[in-house]
Amino acid sequence: MKSFTMKVFAILFLLAVVALPCSAWWFGNDPRVEPHEDVSDECLRLAAWGRCEFYECLERRFPCGHRGFAIHVGLHFCRKIINMMDDFTPDGQRWMNRTSICLTNSLLPVYQSYVSRCDDINDVGADGIIACNSRTDQDGQDFCSFVHDNSEEYLDIFGMEEIRRMLRLRKPGLLGRMLVDGANCGAYSLRDRFLSVTGVVNDMIGTMQEHWEDLTDRWTNFWN
């Protein structure tokens, strides 16, 4: 397990070094996003119930586009989990329902704020995922007990598409935490899946190289 964990953090360190400075150069500073609609009682109720529609409320109030946390991660994962709910054990369903409520409530302060930034929403969303997975409920149920009885289902939640979405958030620590914690709690197949992330990393580096070459060509043409 130690060697697996070291591989996780070695690759994530590469992501942090390569992706983050590139994002600062390519995208510039993250501007403030003013609220585009008022806080609504209906959206507050949706958050209290852990409903997927709350992420659409958050996106309407602070639009960050299809690459922002609300749509790119929150809504995507929520809908996928709803579609898979019958596959979980009864205890697993209870854990996922509580997790959904925990996640939407963790985003309520952002939803109710007067101004935000898309990177701030990404940060709050990532912190919420870690905190909600780290909790222990009053009946003693925790993340490991969920994964122990639902390891294959957890693996299905965390497919390659979801790994790619996490990578695009530029939050490598969140990705590493979910993969390592899942493997530590019994989802051993995540070890093999994580190694396939190296292929995704290579794709990302190749894409960034293409952007850089295109930018260099444009810059050269501008001065010639």
C-alpha positions as MATLAB code, in Angstrom:
seq = 'MKSFTMKVFAILFLLAVVALPCSAWWFGNDPRVEPHEDVSDECLRLAAWGRCEFYECLERRFPCGHRGFAIHVGLHFCRKIINMMDDFTPDGQRWMNRTSICLTNSLLPVYQSYVSRCDDINDVGADGIIACNSRTDQDGQDFCSFVHDNSEEYLDIFGMEEIRRMLRLRKPGLLGRMLVDGANCGAYSLRDRFLSVTGVVNDMIGTMQEHWEDLTDRWTNFWN';
ca = [
       0.000    0.000    0.000;
       2.877    2.380    0.730;
       4.224    1.976   -2.809;
       0.754    2.653   -4.239;
       0.403    5.768   -2.099;
       3.813    6.998   -3.203;
       2.799    6.514   -6.852;
      -0.378    8.503   -6.196;
       1.425   11.482   -4.767;
       4.245   11.333   -7.301;
       1.773   11.625  -10.171;
      -0.301   14.241   -8.364;
       2.824   16.261   -7.688;
       3.467   16.200  -11.431;
      -0.068   17.434  -12.013;
       0.343   20.223   -9.484;
       3.631   21.355  -11.013;
       2.545   21.096  -14.635;
      -1.152   21.991  -14.608;
      -1.345   24.795  -12.075;
       1.335   27.137  -13.443;
       0.020   26.515  -16.946;
      -3.512   27.427  -15.873;
      -2.287   30.680  -14.347;
      -0.520   31.582  -17.626;
      -3.244   30.370  -19.990;
      -6.386   31.497  -18.193;
      -5.158   34.502  -16.219;
      -6.580   35.641  -12.895;
      -9.970   34.281  -11.915;
     -12.437   37.195  -12.025;
     -15.181   37.831   -9.522;
     -18.628   36.549  -10.484;
     -21.577   38.707   -9.493;
     -24.862   36.949   -8.619;
     -27.145   36.586  -11.635;
     -30.287   35.768   -9.653;
     -31.546   36.157   -6.091;
     -31.335   33.463   -3.428;
     -34.591   31.515   -3.566;
     -36.410   29.557   -0.873;
     -36.893   26.711   -3.341;
     -33.135   26.411   -3.907;
     -32.524   26.464   -0.159;
     -34.983   23.583    0.216;
     -33.256   21.674   -2.578;
     -29.938   22.054   -0.719;
     -31.505   20.877    2.551;
     -32.789   17.756    0.773;
     -29.521   17.070   -1.094;
     -31.261   17.357   -4.456;
     -29.268   17.510   -7.685;
     -31.215   20.551   -8.851;
     -29.418   22.646   -6.227;
     -26.263   22.570   -8.359;
     -28.260   24.173  -11.163;
     -29.367   26.851   -8.674;
     -25.731   27.516   -7.799;
     -24.761   27.722  -11.462;
     -27.589   30.137  -12.267;
     -26.594   32.409   -9.376;
     -22.840   32.259  -10.088;
     -22.329   31.061  -13.680;
     -18.969   29.327  -14.156;
     -19.830   27.327  -17.258;
     -19.672   23.626  -17.986;
     -16.128   23.391  -16.539;
     -17.116   24.891  -13.170;
     -17.672   22.774  -10.068;
     -21.476   23.047   -9.983;
     -22.087   21.512  -13.415;
     -18.821   19.731  -14.178;
     -18.534   17.848  -10.878;
     -21.440   18.409   -8.499;
     -24.350   17.881  -10.881;
     -22.549   15.142  -12.829;
     -21.751   13.043   -9.753;
     -25.168   13.664   -8.201;
     -27.052   12.453  -11.266;
     -24.776    9.454  -11.680;
     -25.301    8.419   -8.054;
     -29.091    8.818   -8.357;
     -29.064    6.550  -11.410;
     -27.003    3.963   -9.499;
     -28.904    4.144   -6.201;
     -30.582    0.736   -6.563;
     -27.154   -0.891   -6.923;
     -26.082    0.065   -3.390;
     -26.875   -1.917   -0.265;
     -29.573   -0.386    1.992;
     -26.819    0.987    4.244;
     -24.990    2.219    1.165;
     -28.101    4.050   -0.014;
     -28.417    5.710    3.379;
     -24.760    6.774    3.277;
     -25.084    8.230   -0.216;
     -28.288   10.089    0.659;
     -26.605   11.636    3.693;
     -23.526   12.437    1.631;
     -25.645   14.235   -0.970;
     -27.210   16.370    1.771;
     -23.790   17.040    3.292;
     -22.354   18.161   -0.053;
     -25.170   20.535   -1.008;
     -25.186   22.052    2.471;
     -21.422   22.600    2.319;
     -22.031   24.819   -0.733;
     -24.825   26.868    0.852;
     -22.503   29.653    2.138;
     -21.232   30.143   -1.414;
     -24.743   30.128   -2.848;
     -25.878   32.735   -0.319;
     -22.819   34.974   -0.711;
     -22.969   38.318   -2.515;
     -19.975   37.697   -4.773;
     -17.701   34.756   -5.550;
     -15.034   33.433   -7.880;
     -15.195   30.195   -9.830;
     -11.931   29.019   -8.256;
     -13.406   29.736   -4.815;
     -16.430   27.568   -5.649;
     -14.052   24.821   -6.817;
     -12.187   25.078   -3.500;
     -15.345   24.949   -1.383;
     -16.691   22.037   -3.415;
     -13.430   20.082   -3.121;
     -13.219   20.746    0.630;
     -16.853   19.657    0.977;
     -16.196   16.329   -0.734;
     -13.263   15.609    1.580;
     -15.169   16.664    4.702;
     -18.321   14.729    3.801;
     -16.342   11.561    3.068;
     -14.409   11.948    6.331;
     -17.472   12.130    8.566;
     -18.822    9.424   10.868;
     -22.607    9.382   11.237;
     -24.447    8.956   14.537;
     -25.121    5.293   13.787;
     -21.381    4.680   13.327;
     -21.481    4.470    9.541;
     -18.432    5.947    7.841;
     -16.753    6.015    4.441;
     -14.875    2.736    4.954;
     -17.991    0.854    5.996;
     -19.697    2.167    2.854;
     -16.811    1.157    0.579;
     -16.391   -2.225    2.286;
     -19.923   -3.288    1.301;
     -20.125   -1.314   -1.955;
     -16.600   -1.475   -3.389;
     -17.655   -2.345   -6.946;
     -20.313    0.362   -6.914;
     -17.789    2.923   -5.660;
     -15.504    1.883   -8.499;
     -18.390    2.433  -10.927;
     -18.967    5.924   -9.489;
     -15.308    6.754   -9.950;
     -14.814    5.923  -13.615;
     -12.261    7.390  -15.993;
     -14.668   10.156  -16.991;
     -14.936   11.214  -13.352;
     -11.141   11.137  -12.968;
     -10.833   13.399  -16.005;
     -13.390   15.797  -14.521;
     -11.407   15.934  -11.285;
      -8.216   16.642  -13.199;
      -9.843   19.521  -15.065;
     -10.717   21.123  -11.724;
      -6.943   21.419  -11.111;
      -7.400   20.041   -7.572;
      -4.917   17.126   -7.568;
      -5.108   16.747   -3.796;
      -8.818   15.927   -3.987;
      -8.263   13.294   -6.654;
      -5.474   11.684   -4.659;
      -7.486   11.687   -1.445;
     -10.467    9.939   -3.050;
      -8.331    7.326   -4.796;
      -6.097    6.568   -1.810;
      -8.969    6.529    0.696;
     -11.026    4.301   -1.576;
      -8.163    1.828   -2.000;
      -7.363    1.902    1.720;
     -11.001    1.101    2.520;
     -11.219   -1.923    0.252;
     -11.765   -0.693   -3.321;
      -8.521   -2.353   -4.382;
      -9.266   -2.092   -8.095;
      -8.736    1.645   -7.741;
      -5.004    0.930   -7.644;
      -5.083   -0.332  -11.212;
      -7.412    2.447  -12.263;
      -5.150    5.065  -10.788;
      -2.206    3.795  -12.803;
      -4.269    4.480  -15.916;
      -4.361    8.132  -14.820;
      -0.821    8.363  -16.131;
      -2.319    8.044  -19.600;
      -4.679   10.923  -18.843;
      -1.740   12.984  -17.589;
       0.121   12.316  -20.839;
      -2.962   13.434  -22.767;
      -3.117   16.630  -20.712;
       0.569   17.364  -21.281;
       0.125   16.738  -25.007;
      -2.867   19.083  -25.126;
      -0.964   21.801  -23.254;
       1.960   21.370  -25.630;
      -0.384   21.871  -28.586;
      -1.775   25.046  -26.990;
       1.740   26.311  -26.362;
       2.840   25.620  -29.941;
      -0.276   27.354  -31.283;
       0.350   30.364  -29.039;
       3.996   30.496  -30.148;
       2.964   30.429  -33.821;
       0.446   33.227  -33.276;
       3.032   35.312  -31.429;
       5.611   34.754  -34.196;
       3.119   35.671  -36.921;
       2.131   38.804  -35.040;
       5.712   40.152  -35.062;
       6.563   39.057  -38.604;
];
